[in-house]
Amino acid sequence: MSRPIVSRIPSTKLLYCPRQFRWSQRLVYFKHASGRYSSSKSPVPLPVLAPLPPTLKQKAAEVVYSDLPSGTTVTVNGWIRTIRKHKKYAFVNILDGSHDKVLQLVFNDPDRVNDLRVGVSLTVTGTIQRRQIPADPYEILVESYNVLGSVPEDEPYPLQNKYLSQDYLRRELPTIRFRSLSSGVAMRFRSRAVSELARYFDENEFIQTHPPLITSSDCEGAGEVFTVVSESSETPFFGKQGYLTVSTQLHLEALMMGLSRVWTLSPAFRAEKSITSRHLSEFWMLEAEVAFADRLEHIMSLVEGLLRTALTRLKESGALESVLSVKTYLEGQKSQDGHGEDKDQEITRAQVLQRWDGMLQNAPWKRITYKRAVEVLKQAEKEGKARFESSAEYGDNLKSEHEKWLASQYAQGPMFVTQYPSQLKPFYMLPTPGSCGGTVECFDLLVPDLGELVGGSLREFDYTRLKASIERTGVDAGDLEWYAELRKWGSVPHGGFGMGFERLICYLVGIYNIRDVIAFPRWVDHCVC
């Protein structure tokens, strides 16, 4: 093993020479990172802070992994999900949203639950009772409880213990649907996914940044922007027209020119009137830009490494197990209660597993050019292997049905389609060498059942060529002068990508409609609360 960098730095002069202060800081950093630095000063004691009340997930970990014995007194909090009264006992299941499992409370007098109802929030003190059930290894024998929030006696609680479709929850219960198992697991998985994606970026020396959400230009040039206006001002608030961003890419490129590797997860806004299961007016976009990347493979490998690593860690952490557990429960509940009013397609537990297996396959994800993809589609249709509403033609955008078929049938897993015709892509993409501007160095990552998940490209890094591209595509050059001028001051080859975060969560959790993996969805003619 090679010796750490710190051992090759002459430390004596670096630590005391003011002109080399930056190296002093670097030396301390390396010593901290390698565990070889220790301060001669005594550590500053931290103040004693009041701990938060433990969640049910934390309490479960304490009971199971700390091996708290039966009879230990504990206090827990939660909302009542079900109540079952028997002759000698009553059983109440509570949950608090911290994980997908409920905790069973046991009352040795059934009359003690007469005033309790589903939906009530309460604090419970009781003793642990061990059980010989691996999935639910303990329950709480209740000694006392205190109701924190009641529910109306003359109204049925909206979230009864029966199957409720995602469509129903979204339309009828937009503010309390997060107490349902399906919405709860999606929100928890979303949070965990953010952590794992951020961890991968951090390990690969990316800097998280926060570009503006209000911009002066339309990054994509598609005209699907929301205008920002001040009701109290007769003139433009910013001195010029302002828009909600459709992508932070242009600002990320400016940040990249000084920081090399940058990423963000931030809201994006599209004023498109598509009412589909894959589109939102407000959504979250994960975007990254990389300096000194001169091959498209650099960016595709970044995307593949990011997703493979994050999914592997999510699986190891139990996040997938939670998704599958809830899927199994809901499938059983649906079978028992009937389908009800369900307008969305149901994605089964088996389909979710198949998706994860495809993303984590041993072989690298398939890569083909756009030209080859069109040939494959036309050949499949000619041989009767596929039927499309619209035939694939070179020079046209691939339709959703084409993308899904390519990933599901041709690749049988994720696949990159590269080098699209330049007229189909935005002005900032780098032309493919030797194509005379006919194609650009870009890719779309397609996945089965969904279609496009990620889009990326190498960016044009020459000032003169970028200016010509802006003029050729008819985009307002004045609003983009700041962006073009980035190429005048030490420009470098670079590239990046953008991924719709909700699409990723939909795909991995097995929820059909993108509106069900974001807290408060916005789409045309719809902005509840």
Short mmCIF file of C-alpha atoms in Angstrom, two decimals:
data_model
loop_
_atom_site.label_atom_id
_atom_site.label_comp_id
_atom_site.label_asym_id
_atom_site.label_seq_id
_atom_site.Cartn_x
_atom_site.Cartn_y
_atom_site.Cartn_z
CA MET A 1 0.00 0.00 0.00
CA SER A 2 1.33 3.46 -0.88
CA ARG A 3 2.02 5.84 1.94
CA PRO A 4 -0.55 8.62 2.56
CA ILE A 5 0.03 11.99 0.92
CA VAL A 6 0.61 13.67 4.27
CA SER A 7 3.77 11.65 4.85
CA ARG A 8 5.33 13.16 1.73
CA ILE A 9 4.69 16.79 2.74
CA PRO A 10 7.53 18.47 4.70
CA SER A 11 5.47 19.63 7.64
CA THR A 12 7.81 21.91 9.61
CA LYS A 13 7.92 24.87 7.21
CA LEU A 14 4.35 24.47 6.02
CA LEU A 15 2.92 24.79 9.48
CA TYR A 16 4.62 28.11 10.25
CA CYS A 17 5.20 29.96 6.98
CA PRO A 18 2.39 32.56 6.42
CA ARG A 19 2.99 32.48 2.65
CA GLN A 20 2.14 28.79 2.65
CA PHE A 21 -0.92 29.04 4.87
CA ARG A 22 -3.08 27.17 2.37
CA TRP A 23 -0.80 24.15 2.63
CA SER A 24 -1.02 24.28 6.40
CA GLN A 25 -4.78 23.96 6.15
CA ARG A 26 -4.40 21.11 3.70
CA LEU A 27 -1.97 19.29 5.98
CA VAL A 28 -4.36 19.50 8.91
CA TYR A 29 -7.14 18.20 6.67
CA PHE A 30 -5.09 15.21 5.57
CA LYS A 31 -4.09 14.43 9.14
CA HIS A 32 -7.73 14.58 10.22
CA ALA A 33 -8.78 12.36 7.30
CA SER A 34 -6.11 9.77 8.02
CA GLY A 35 -6.82 9.70 11.76
CA ARG A 36 -3.28 10.87 12.57
CA TYR A 37 -4.13 14.31 13.93
CA SER A 38 -4.79 14.94 17.61
CA SER A 39 -5.27 18.27 19.28
CA SER A 40 -3.16 19.15 22.28
CA LYS A 41 -6.07 21.12 23.73
CA SER A 42 -8.80 19.50 25.82
CA PRO A 43 -12.06 18.98 23.93
CA VAL A 44 -14.74 21.60 24.50
CA PRO A 45 -17.59 19.97 26.44
CA LEU A 46 -20.95 20.07 24.69
CA PRO A 47 -23.99 21.31 26.61
CA VAL A 48 -26.45 18.73 27.86
CA LEU A 49 -29.47 19.00 25.58
CA ALA A 50 -32.97 17.64 26.05
CA PRO A 51 -33.47 14.59 23.80
CA LEU A 52 -36.44 14.37 21.49
CA PRO A 53 -39.17 11.86 22.31
CA PRO A 54 -38.09 8.59 20.64
CA THR A 55 -39.84 7.48 17.47
CA LEU A 56 -41.37 4.02 17.25
CA LYS A 57 -38.51 3.03 14.96
CA GLN A 58 -35.94 4.18 17.53
CA LYS A 59 -37.80 2.44 20.33
CA ALA A 60 -38.01 -0.77 18.30
CA ALA A 61 -34.24 -0.67 17.72
CA GLU A 62 -33.68 -0.12 21.45
CA VAL A 63 -35.93 -3.00 22.43
CA VAL A 64 -34.61 -5.46 19.84
CA TYR A 65 -30.92 -4.61 19.59
CA SER A 66 -30.35 -3.51 23.17
CA ASP A 67 -32.29 -6.62 24.26
CA LEU A 68 -34.51 -4.83 26.78
CA PRO A 69 -36.13 -7.58 28.90
CA SER A 70 -39.84 -8.19 29.40
CA GLY A 71 -41.21 -6.00 32.13
CA THR A 72 -39.13 -2.95 31.18
CA THR A 73 -41.22 0.22 31.34
CA VAL A 74 -41.27 2.34 28.17
CA THR A 75 -43.19 5.33 26.83
CA VAL A 76 -44.24 5.56 23.18
CA ASN A 77 -46.26 7.95 21.00
CA GLY A 78 -48.38 7.44 17.91
CA TRP A 79 -51.69 7.52 16.09
CA ILE A 80 -54.19 4.70 16.48
CA ARG A 81 -54.55 2.63 13.32
CA THR A 82 -56.82 -0.20 14.49
CA ILE A 83 -58.76 -1.22 17.61
CA ARG A 84 -59.83 -4.82 18.34
CA LYS A 85 -61.88 -5.67 21.42
CA HIS A 86 -62.16 -9.19 22.80
CA LYS A 87 -63.71 -10.69 25.89
CA LYS A 88 -60.73 -10.25 28.22
CA TYR A 89 -58.35 -8.06 26.27
CA ALA A 90 -58.30 -5.21 23.78
CA PHE A 91 -55.59 -4.70 21.16
CA VAL A 92 -54.71 -1.31 19.70
CA ASN A 93 -52.20 -0.85 16.89
CA ILE A 94 -50.39 2.47 16.67
CA LEU A 95 -47.92 3.97 14.22
CA ASP A 96 -46.05 7.26 14.01
CA GLY A 97 -44.77 7.32 10.42
CA SER A 98 -41.14 6.65 11.33
CA HIS A 99 -41.33 3.21 9.67
CA ASP A 100 -43.87 0.90 8.07
CA LYS A 101 -44.56 -1.32 11.07
CA VAL A 102 -47.29 -0.84 13.67
CA LEU A 103 -46.82 -1.43 17.39
CA GLN A 104 -49.41 -3.52 19.22
CA LEU A 105 -50.69 -2.23 22.56
CA VAL A 106 -52.40 -4.68 24.90
CA PHE A 107 -55.13 -3.57 27.34
CA ASN A 108 -56.05 -6.14 30.00
CA ASP A 109 -59.45 -4.48 30.43
CA PRO A 110 -61.40 -4.02 27.16
CA ASP A 111 -63.49 -1.22 28.67
CA ARG A 112 -60.37 0.98 28.85
CA VAL A 113 -60.53 1.53 25.10
CA ASN A 114 -64.18 2.56 24.94
CA ASP A 115 -63.25 6.23 24.51
CA LEU A 116 -60.54 5.58 21.93
CA ARG A 117 -61.07 5.80 18.16
CA VAL A 118 -59.01 5.23 15.05
CA GLY A 119 -56.94 8.33 14.29
CA VAL A 120 -56.55 9.49 17.91
CA SER A 121 -53.00 10.50 18.86
CA LEU A 122 -51.75 9.44 22.28
CA THR A 123 -48.81 8.88 24.61
CA VAL A 124 -48.65 5.43 26.18
CA THR A 125 -46.64 4.10 29.12
CA GLY A 126 -46.42 0.37 29.59
CA THR A 127 -44.18 -2.65 29.94
CA ILE A 128 -42.50 -4.71 27.24
CA GLN A 129 -43.88 -8.18 26.54
CA ARG A 130 -41.66 -10.40 24.43
CA ARG A 131 -43.29 -12.51 21.70
CA GLN A 132 -42.11 -15.50 19.66
CA ILE A 133 -42.96 -13.79 16.39
CA PRO A 134 -39.89 -12.65 14.38
CA ALA A 135 -41.79 -9.96 12.48
CA ASP A 136 -43.29 -8.50 15.70
CA PRO A 137 -41.00 -9.58 18.55
CA TYR A 138 -42.68 -7.52 21.27
CA GLU A 139 -45.80 -5.65 22.32
CA ILE A 140 -46.61 -3.17 25.08
CA LEU A 141 -48.86 -4.01 28.03
CA VAL A 142 -50.48 -0.66 28.72
CA GLU A 143 -50.32 0.82 32.21
CA SER A 144 -51.52 4.34 31.37
CA TYR A 145 -52.16 6.57 28.39
CA ASN A 146 -52.87 10.19 27.62
CA VAL A 147 -54.88 11.34 24.59
CA LEU A 148 -53.06 14.14 22.78
CA GLY A 149 -55.52 14.75 19.95
CA SER A 150 -59.04 13.39 19.58
CA VAL A 151 -61.20 12.85 16.49
CA PRO A 152 -64.89 13.79 16.03
CA GLU A 153 -67.31 11.22 17.42
CA ASP A 154 -69.94 11.91 14.77
CA GLU A 155 -67.63 11.58 11.73
CA PRO A 156 -65.97 8.42 10.43
CA TYR A 157 -62.19 8.64 10.33
CA PRO A 158 -61.18 9.05 6.65
CA LEU A 159 -58.36 6.48 6.74
CA GLN A 160 -60.20 3.35 7.74
CA ASN A 161 -58.32 0.05 7.78
CA LYS A 162 -59.29 -0.99 4.26
CA TYR A 163 -57.81 -0.73 0.78
CA LEU A 164 -57.75 2.83 -0.57
CA SER A 165 -56.28 3.45 -4.00
CA GLN A 166 -53.56 6.01 -4.61
CA ASP A 167 -55.96 7.85 -6.87
CA TYR A 168 -58.56 8.10 -4.08
CA LEU A 169 -56.00 9.20 -1.50
CA ARG A 170 -54.66 11.89 -3.83
CA ARG A 171 -58.08 13.29 -4.77
CA GLU A 172 -60.04 12.94 -1.54
CA LEU A 173 -57.41 13.05 1.23
CA PRO A 174 -54.54 15.22 -0.08
CA THR A 175 -53.43 16.48 3.34
CA ILE A 176 -53.72 13.37 5.53
CA ARG A 177 -52.79 10.67 3.01
CA PHE A 178 -49.27 10.61 4.48
CA ARG A 179 -50.65 8.53 7.37
CA SER A 180 -51.49 5.75 4.90
CA LEU A 181 -48.97 2.93 4.48
CA SER A 182 -48.56 3.50 0.73
CA SER A 183 -47.86 7.23 0.96
CA GLY A 184 -45.79 6.80 4.10
CA VAL A 185 -43.41 4.27 2.56
CA ALA A 186 -42.97 6.47 -0.52
CA MET A 187 -42.05 9.52 1.57
CA ARG A 188 -39.64 7.55 3.76
CA PHE A 189 -38.00 5.94 0.74
CA ARG A 190 -37.68 9.34 -0.91
CA SER A 191 -35.85 10.71 2.13
CA ARG A 192 -33.49 7.73 2.28
CA ALA A 193 -32.78 7.96 -1.45
CA VAL A 194 -31.71 11.60 -1.10
CA SER A 195 -29.25 10.59 1.61
CA GLU A 196 -27.67 7.83 -0.48
CA LEU A 197 -27.41 9.94 -3.63
CA ALA A 198 -25.79 12.75 -1.64
CA ARG A 199 -23.40 10.25 -0.05
CA TYR A 200 -22.22 9.04 -3.46
CA PHE A 201 -21.62 12.58 -4.69
CA ASP A 202 -19.71 13.43 -1.53
CA GLU A 203 -17.50 10.36 -1.87
CA ASN A 204 -16.66 11.41 -5.42
CA GLU A 205 -15.66 14.98 -4.49
CA PHE A 206 -18.80 16.70 -5.76
CA ILE A 207 -19.90 19.94 -4.11
CA GLN A 208 -23.60 20.37 -3.42
CA THR A 209 -24.81 23.78 -4.58
CA HIS A 210 -28.08 25.72 -4.54
CA PRO A 211 -28.65 27.52 -7.84
CA PRO A 212 -31.45 30.13 -8.11
CA LEU A 213 -35.03 29.16 -8.83
CA ILE A 214 -35.80 32.50 -10.45
CA THR A 215 -34.00 32.99 -13.77
CA SER A 216 -33.91 35.41 -16.68
CA SER A 217 -33.95 32.78 -19.44
CA ASP A 218 -35.57 29.56 -20.59
CA CYS A 219 -32.83 26.94 -20.36
CA GLU A 220 -34.49 24.45 -22.68
CA GLY A 221 -35.89 27.04 -25.09
CA ALA A 222 -39.27 25.26 -25.19
CA GLY A 223 -41.31 28.19 -23.90
CA GLU A 224 -42.83 26.18 -21.03
CA VAL A 225 -41.94 28.73 -18.35
CA PHE A 226 -43.87 30.36 -15.53
CA THR A 227 -43.46 34.14 -15.42
CA VAL A 228 -42.70 35.76 -12.07
CA VAL A 229 -44.59 39.02 -11.50
CA SER A 230 -45.07 41.33 -8.55
CA GLU A 231 -48.67 42.41 -8.04
CA SER A 232 -47.51 45.62 -6.35
CA SER A 233 -45.23 46.74 -9.18
CA GLU A 234 -46.17 48.03 -12.62
CA THR A 235 -42.68 47.42 -13.96
CA PRO A 236 -40.70 44.15 -13.98
CA PHE A 237 -39.61 43.50 -10.41
CA PHE A 238 -36.09 42.45 -11.44
CA GLY A 239 -35.70 45.14 -14.09
CA LYS A 240 -36.36 42.47 -16.71
CA GLN A 241 -38.62 39.48 -17.06
CA GLY A 242 -38.12 36.73 -14.49
CA TYR A 243 -39.12 33.08 -14.76
CA LEU A 244 -39.29 30.04 -12.53
CA THR A 245 -36.46 27.76 -13.62
CA VAL A 246 -37.11 24.77 -15.85
CA SER A 247 -33.59 23.52 -15.11
CA THR A 248 -30.66 24.79 -13.06
CA GLN A 249 -28.16 23.50 -15.62
CA LEU A 250 -26.90 26.87 -16.92
CA HIS A 251 -26.19 28.16 -13.43
CA LEU A 252 -24.63 24.83 -12.47
CA GLU A 253 -22.22 25.23 -15.38
CA ALA A 254 -21.15 28.62 -14.01
CA LEU A 255 -20.57 27.03 -10.61
CA MET A 256 -18.73 24.12 -12.22
CA MET A 257 -16.28 26.50 -13.90
CA GLY A 258 -14.93 27.33 -10.46
CA LEU A 259 -15.68 24.20 -8.43
CA SER A 260 -15.12 21.40 -11.00
CA ARG A 261 -17.77 18.96 -9.79
CA VAL A 262 -21.14 20.26 -8.64
CA TRP A 263 -24.62 18.88 -8.09
CA THR A 264 -28.01 19.98 -6.85
CA LEU A 265 -31.42 18.58 -6.02
CA SER A 266 -33.88 21.42 -6.40
CA PRO A 267 -37.37 22.26 -7.66
CA ALA A 268 -38.00 22.83 -11.36
CA PHE A 269 -41.12 24.18 -13.03
CA ARG A 270 -42.70 23.40 -16.40
CA ALA A 271 -45.83 25.15 -17.67
CA GLU A 272 -46.81 22.19 -19.81
CA LYS A 273 -50.41 21.07 -19.96
CA SER A 274 -49.69 17.35 -20.17
CA ILE A 275 -52.00 15.50 -17.79
CA THR A 276 -50.15 12.19 -17.67
CA SER A 277 -48.82 9.89 -14.98
CA ARG A 278 -45.25 11.11 -15.75
CA HIS A 279 -45.60 14.91 -15.68
CA LEU A 280 -45.85 17.59 -12.99
CA SER A 281 -45.80 21.37 -13.14
CA GLU A 282 -43.54 21.48 -10.08
CA PHE A 283 -41.08 18.66 -9.52
CA TRP A 284 -37.58 18.01 -8.19
CA MET A 285 -34.59 17.63 -10.48
CA LEU A 286 -31.26 16.08 -9.61
CA GLU A 287 -28.57 17.68 -11.79
CA ALA A 288 -24.78 17.49 -11.93
CA GLU A 289 -22.01 19.09 -13.99
CA VAL A 290 -18.44 17.83 -14.33
CA ALA A 291 -15.41 19.80 -15.51
CA PHE A 292 -12.70 18.21 -17.70
CA ALA A 293 -15.06 15.47 -18.92
CA ASP A 294 -14.25 15.08 -22.62
CA ARG A 295 -16.02 11.80 -23.38
CA LEU A 296 -19.73 11.01 -23.16
CA GLU A 297 -18.81 7.76 -21.44
CA HIS A 298 -17.59 9.79 -18.45
CA ILE A 299 -21.10 11.12 -17.81
CA MET A 300 -22.90 7.85 -18.56
CA SER A 301 -20.58 6.00 -16.17
CA LEU A 302 -21.24 8.65 -13.52
CA VAL A 303 -25.01 8.12 -13.86
CA GLU A 304 -24.69 4.33 -13.81
CA GLY A 305 -22.33 4.38 -10.83
CA LEU A 306 -24.56 6.80 -8.95
CA LEU A 307 -27.71 4.74 -9.38
CA ARG A 308 -26.12 1.32 -8.92
CA THR A 309 -24.37 2.39 -5.70
CA ALA A 310 -27.38 4.20 -4.26
CA LEU A 311 -29.69 1.26 -5.00
CA THR A 312 -27.26 -1.26 -3.53
CA ARG A 313 -27.05 0.74 -0.32
CA LEU A 314 -30.81 1.28 -0.19
CA LYS A 315 -31.29 -2.46 -0.51
CA GLU A 316 -28.72 -3.18 2.20
CA SER A 317 -30.33 -0.64 4.54
CA GLY A 318 -33.71 -2.38 4.38
CA ALA A 319 -35.45 0.31 2.32
CA LEU A 320 -36.38 -2.18 -0.40
CA GLU A 321 -37.60 -4.66 2.21
CA SER A 322 -39.95 -1.98 3.59
CA VAL A 323 -41.31 -1.25 0.12
CA LEU A 324 -41.93 -4.95 -0.55
CA SER A 325 -43.50 -5.47 2.89
CA VAL A 326 -46.03 -2.69 2.30
CA LYS A 327 -46.65 -3.97 -1.24
CA THR A 328 -47.44 -7.44 0.11
CA TYR A 329 -49.80 -6.05 2.75
CA LEU A 330 -51.65 -3.79 0.30
CA GLU A 331 -52.01 -6.56 -2.27
CA GLY A 332 -53.61 -8.75 0.39
CA GLN A 333 -55.83 -5.90 1.54
CA LYS A 334 -56.92 -5.18 -2.03
CA SER A 335 -57.72 -8.83 -2.62
CA GLN A 336 -59.84 -8.87 0.53
CA ASP A 337 -61.63 -5.52 0.15
CA GLY A 338 -61.97 -5.41 -3.66
CA HIS A 339 -60.52 -3.01 -6.17
CA GLY A 340 -62.82 -0.09 -5.44
CA GLU A 341 -62.37 3.03 -7.51
CA ASP A 342 -58.83 2.59 -8.83
CA LYS A 343 -57.95 4.54 -11.97
CA ASP A 344 -54.21 3.85 -11.88
CA GLN A 345 -52.36 0.76 -12.96
CA GLU A 346 -51.27 -1.47 -10.11
CA ILE A 347 -47.57 -2.33 -9.99
CA THR A 348 -47.05 -5.60 -8.17
CA ARG A 349 -44.42 -6.70 -5.71
CA ALA A 350 -42.97 -9.01 -8.36
CA GLN A 351 -42.65 -6.12 -10.82
CA VAL A 352 -40.80 -4.01 -8.24
CA LEU A 353 -38.33 -6.83 -7.65
CA GLN A 354 -37.83 -7.20 -11.40
CA ARG A 355 -37.04 -3.51 -11.73
CA TRP A 356 -34.44 -3.62 -8.97
CA ASP A 357 -32.88 -6.76 -10.42
CA GLY A 358 -32.59 -5.02 -13.79
CA MET A 359 -30.93 -1.94 -12.31
CA LEU A 360 -28.48 -4.09 -10.31
CA GLN A 361 -27.68 -6.64 -13.03
CA ASN A 362 -24.06 -7.78 -13.21
CA ALA A 363 -23.51 -6.64 -16.81
CA PRO A 364 -22.98 -2.94 -17.65
CA TRP A 365 -26.10 -1.21 -18.93
CA LYS A 366 -26.54 -1.43 -22.69
CA ARG A 367 -25.51 1.52 -24.89
CA ILE A 368 -26.74 2.10 -28.46
CA THR A 369 -26.93 5.13 -30.74
CA TYR A 370 -30.19 6.84 -31.65
CA LYS A 371 -29.69 5.73 -35.25
CA ARG A 372 -29.36 2.12 -34.20
CA ALA A 373 -32.39 2.43 -31.89
CA VAL A 374 -34.56 3.59 -34.80
CA GLU A 375 -33.32 0.66 -36.88
CA VAL A 376 -34.14 -1.79 -34.07
CA LEU A 377 -37.64 -0.35 -33.68
CA LYS A 378 -38.39 -0.46 -37.40
CA GLN A 379 -37.07 -4.02 -37.66
CA ALA A 380 -39.16 -5.15 -34.67
CA GLU A 381 -42.29 -3.69 -36.23
CA LYS A 382 -41.48 -5.23 -39.61
CA GLU A 383 -41.00 -8.69 -38.05
CA GLY A 384 -44.20 -8.40 -36.00
CA LYS A 385 -42.37 -8.34 -32.66
CA ALA A 386 -43.89 -4.98 -31.79
CA ARG A 387 -46.80 -2.76 -32.76
CA PHE A 388 -46.61 0.99 -32.23
CA GLU A 389 -49.19 3.72 -32.63
CA SER A 390 -46.50 5.79 -34.38
CA SER A 391 -43.67 4.23 -36.36
CA ALA A 392 -40.16 5.32 -35.42
CA GLU A 393 -38.55 7.55 -38.06
CA TYR A 394 -35.05 8.96 -38.07
CA GLY A 395 -35.18 12.66 -37.20
CA ASP A 396 -38.24 12.33 -34.94
CA ASN A 397 -38.24 12.15 -31.16
CA LEU A 398 -38.67 8.67 -29.77
CA LYS A 399 -42.16 8.27 -28.38
CA SER A 400 -42.83 6.92 -24.90
CA GLU A 401 -43.96 3.59 -26.38
CA HIS A 402 -40.66 3.32 -28.26
CA GLU A 403 -38.59 4.05 -25.16
CA LYS A 404 -40.48 1.52 -23.05
CA TRP A 405 -40.17 -1.20 -25.69
CA LEU A 406 -36.45 -0.62 -26.17
CA ALA A 407 -35.75 -0.93 -22.44
CA SER A 408 -38.25 -3.71 -21.69
CA GLN A 409 -37.91 -5.94 -24.77
CA TYR A 410 -34.64 -5.10 -26.50
CA ALA A 411 -32.34 -4.38 -23.54
CA GLN A 412 -34.46 -6.05 -20.83
CA GLY A 413 -33.11 -3.49 -18.41
CA PRO A 414 -31.73 0.05 -18.32
CA MET A 415 -30.13 1.29 -21.53
CA PHE A 416 -28.47 4.45 -22.83
CA VAL A 417 -29.49 5.84 -26.23
CA THR A 418 -26.80 8.23 -27.52
CA GLN A 419 -26.03 10.72 -30.28
CA TYR A 420 -29.44 12.14 -31.17
CA PRO A 421 -29.87 14.41 -34.21
CA SER A 422 -28.89 17.96 -33.29
CA GLN A 423 -32.28 19.41 -34.29
CA LEU A 424 -33.95 17.38 -31.52
CA LYS A 425 -31.76 18.72 -28.73
CA PRO A 426 -31.04 22.11 -27.08
CA PHE A 427 -28.43 24.60 -28.28
CA TYR A 428 -25.81 23.89 -25.61
CA MET A 429 -24.92 20.31 -26.59
CA LEU A 430 -21.54 19.47 -28.13
CA PRO A 431 -21.65 18.17 -31.75
CA THR A 432 -20.46 14.60 -32.26
CA PRO A 433 -16.93 14.64 -33.71
CA GLY A 434 -17.02 13.88 -37.42
CA SER A 435 -20.80 14.31 -37.73
CA CYS A 436 -20.57 17.85 -39.19
CA GLY A 437 -23.16 18.94 -36.64
CA GLY A 438 -25.62 16.22 -37.62
CA THR A 439 -25.69 14.63 -34.16
CA VAL A 440 -24.72 15.73 -30.67
CA GLU A 441 -22.91 14.02 -27.81
CA CYS A 442 -25.91 13.30 -25.62
CA PHE A 443 -27.81 10.40 -24.08
CA ASP A 444 -31.14 9.42 -22.60
CA LEU A 445 -31.24 6.66 -19.99
CA LEU A 446 -34.31 4.49 -20.61
CA VAL A 447 -35.75 2.01 -18.11
CA PRO A 448 -38.48 -0.63 -18.56
CA ASP A 449 -42.12 0.40 -17.95
CA LEU A 450 -41.19 4.07 -17.59
CA GLY A 451 -39.05 5.20 -20.52
CA GLU A 452 -36.74 8.18 -20.08
CA LEU A 453 -35.31 8.59 -16.59
CA VAL A 454 -32.12 10.63 -17.15
CA GLY A 455 -30.90 12.94 -19.89
CA GLY A 456 -27.34 14.23 -20.25
CA SER A 457 -24.71 15.45 -22.67
CA LEU A 458 -21.33 16.98 -23.18
CA ARG A 459 -21.68 20.77 -23.34
CA GLU A 460 -20.34 23.06 -26.05
CA PHE A 461 -17.27 24.68 -24.47
CA ASP A 462 -16.09 26.94 -27.33
CA TYR A 463 -17.37 30.52 -27.19
CA THR A 464 -17.60 31.09 -30.94
CA ARG A 465 -19.34 27.79 -31.68
CA LEU A 466 -21.79 28.25 -28.80
CA LYS A 467 -22.72 31.74 -30.02
CA ALA A 468 -23.34 30.33 -33.48
CA SER A 469 -25.52 27.56 -32.03
CA ILE A 470 -27.56 30.09 -30.05
CA GLU A 471 -28.16 32.18 -33.17
CA ARG A 472 -29.00 29.12 -35.26
CA THR A 473 -31.66 27.85 -32.85
CA GLY A 474 -33.29 31.28 -32.46
CA VAL A 475 -32.88 31.51 -28.67
CA ASP A 476 -32.66 35.07 -27.28
CA ALA A 477 -28.90 35.66 -27.34
CA GLY A 478 -29.10 38.69 -25.04
CA ASP A 479 -30.45 36.68 -22.11
CA LEU A 480 -27.71 34.10 -22.56
CA GLU A 481 -24.67 36.33 -22.99
CA TRP A 482 -23.54 35.67 -19.43
CA TYR A 483 -23.71 31.93 -20.13
CA ALA A 484 -21.77 32.17 -23.40
CA GLU A 485 -19.08 34.35 -21.84
CA LEU A 486 -18.21 31.56 -19.42
CA ARG A 487 -16.37 30.10 -22.42
CA LYS A 488 -14.15 33.16 -22.77
CA TRP A 489 -12.26 32.76 -19.51
CA GLY A 490 -10.45 29.44 -19.40
CA SER A 491 -13.17 27.18 -20.71
CA VAL A 492 -12.81 23.40 -20.33
CA PRO A 493 -14.54 20.34 -21.80
CA HIS A 494 -17.42 19.43 -19.53
CA GLY A 495 -20.73 17.61 -19.32
CA GLY A 496 -23.61 16.81 -17.07
CA PHE A 497 -27.03 15.29 -16.64
CA GLY A 498 -30.49 15.85 -15.18
CA MET A 499 -32.83 13.29 -13.63
CA GLY A 500 -36.45 13.73 -12.62
CA PHE A 501 -36.32 12.70 -8.98
CA GLU A 502 -40.00 11.75 -8.72
CA ARG A 503 -39.65 9.47 -11.73
CA LEU A 504 -36.86 7.61 -9.96
CA ILE A 505 -38.93 7.20 -6.79
CA CYS A 506 -41.98 6.05 -8.78
CA TYR A 507 -39.88 3.44 -10.53
CA LEU A 508 -38.20 2.05 -7.43
CA VAL A 509 -41.20 2.09 -5.10
CA GLY A 510 -43.60 0.72 -7.72
CA ILE A 511 -46.10 3.57 -7.73
CA TYR A 512 -47.71 4.25 -11.09
CA ASN A 513 -48.48 7.97 -10.88
CA ILE A 514 -45.78 10.55 -10.27
CA ARG A 515 -48.25 12.64 -8.25
CA ASP A 516 -48.17 10.03 -5.50
CA VAL A 517 -44.47 10.33 -4.63
CA ILE A 518 -44.42 14.10 -4.07
CA ALA A 519 -46.04 15.67 -1.03
CA PHE A 520 -48.33 18.23 -2.68
CA PRO A 521 -48.50 17.67 -6.47
CA ARG A 522 -49.15 20.56 -8.85
CA TRP A 523 -50.43 20.15 -12.38
CA VAL A 524 -52.59 22.12 -14.80
CA ASP A 525 -55.87 23.27 -13.19
CA HIS A 526 -54.83 21.68 -9.89
CA CYS A 527 -53.25 23.39 -6.87
CA VAL A 528 -54.93 22.11 -3.71
CA CYS A 529 -53.75 23.71 -0.45
#
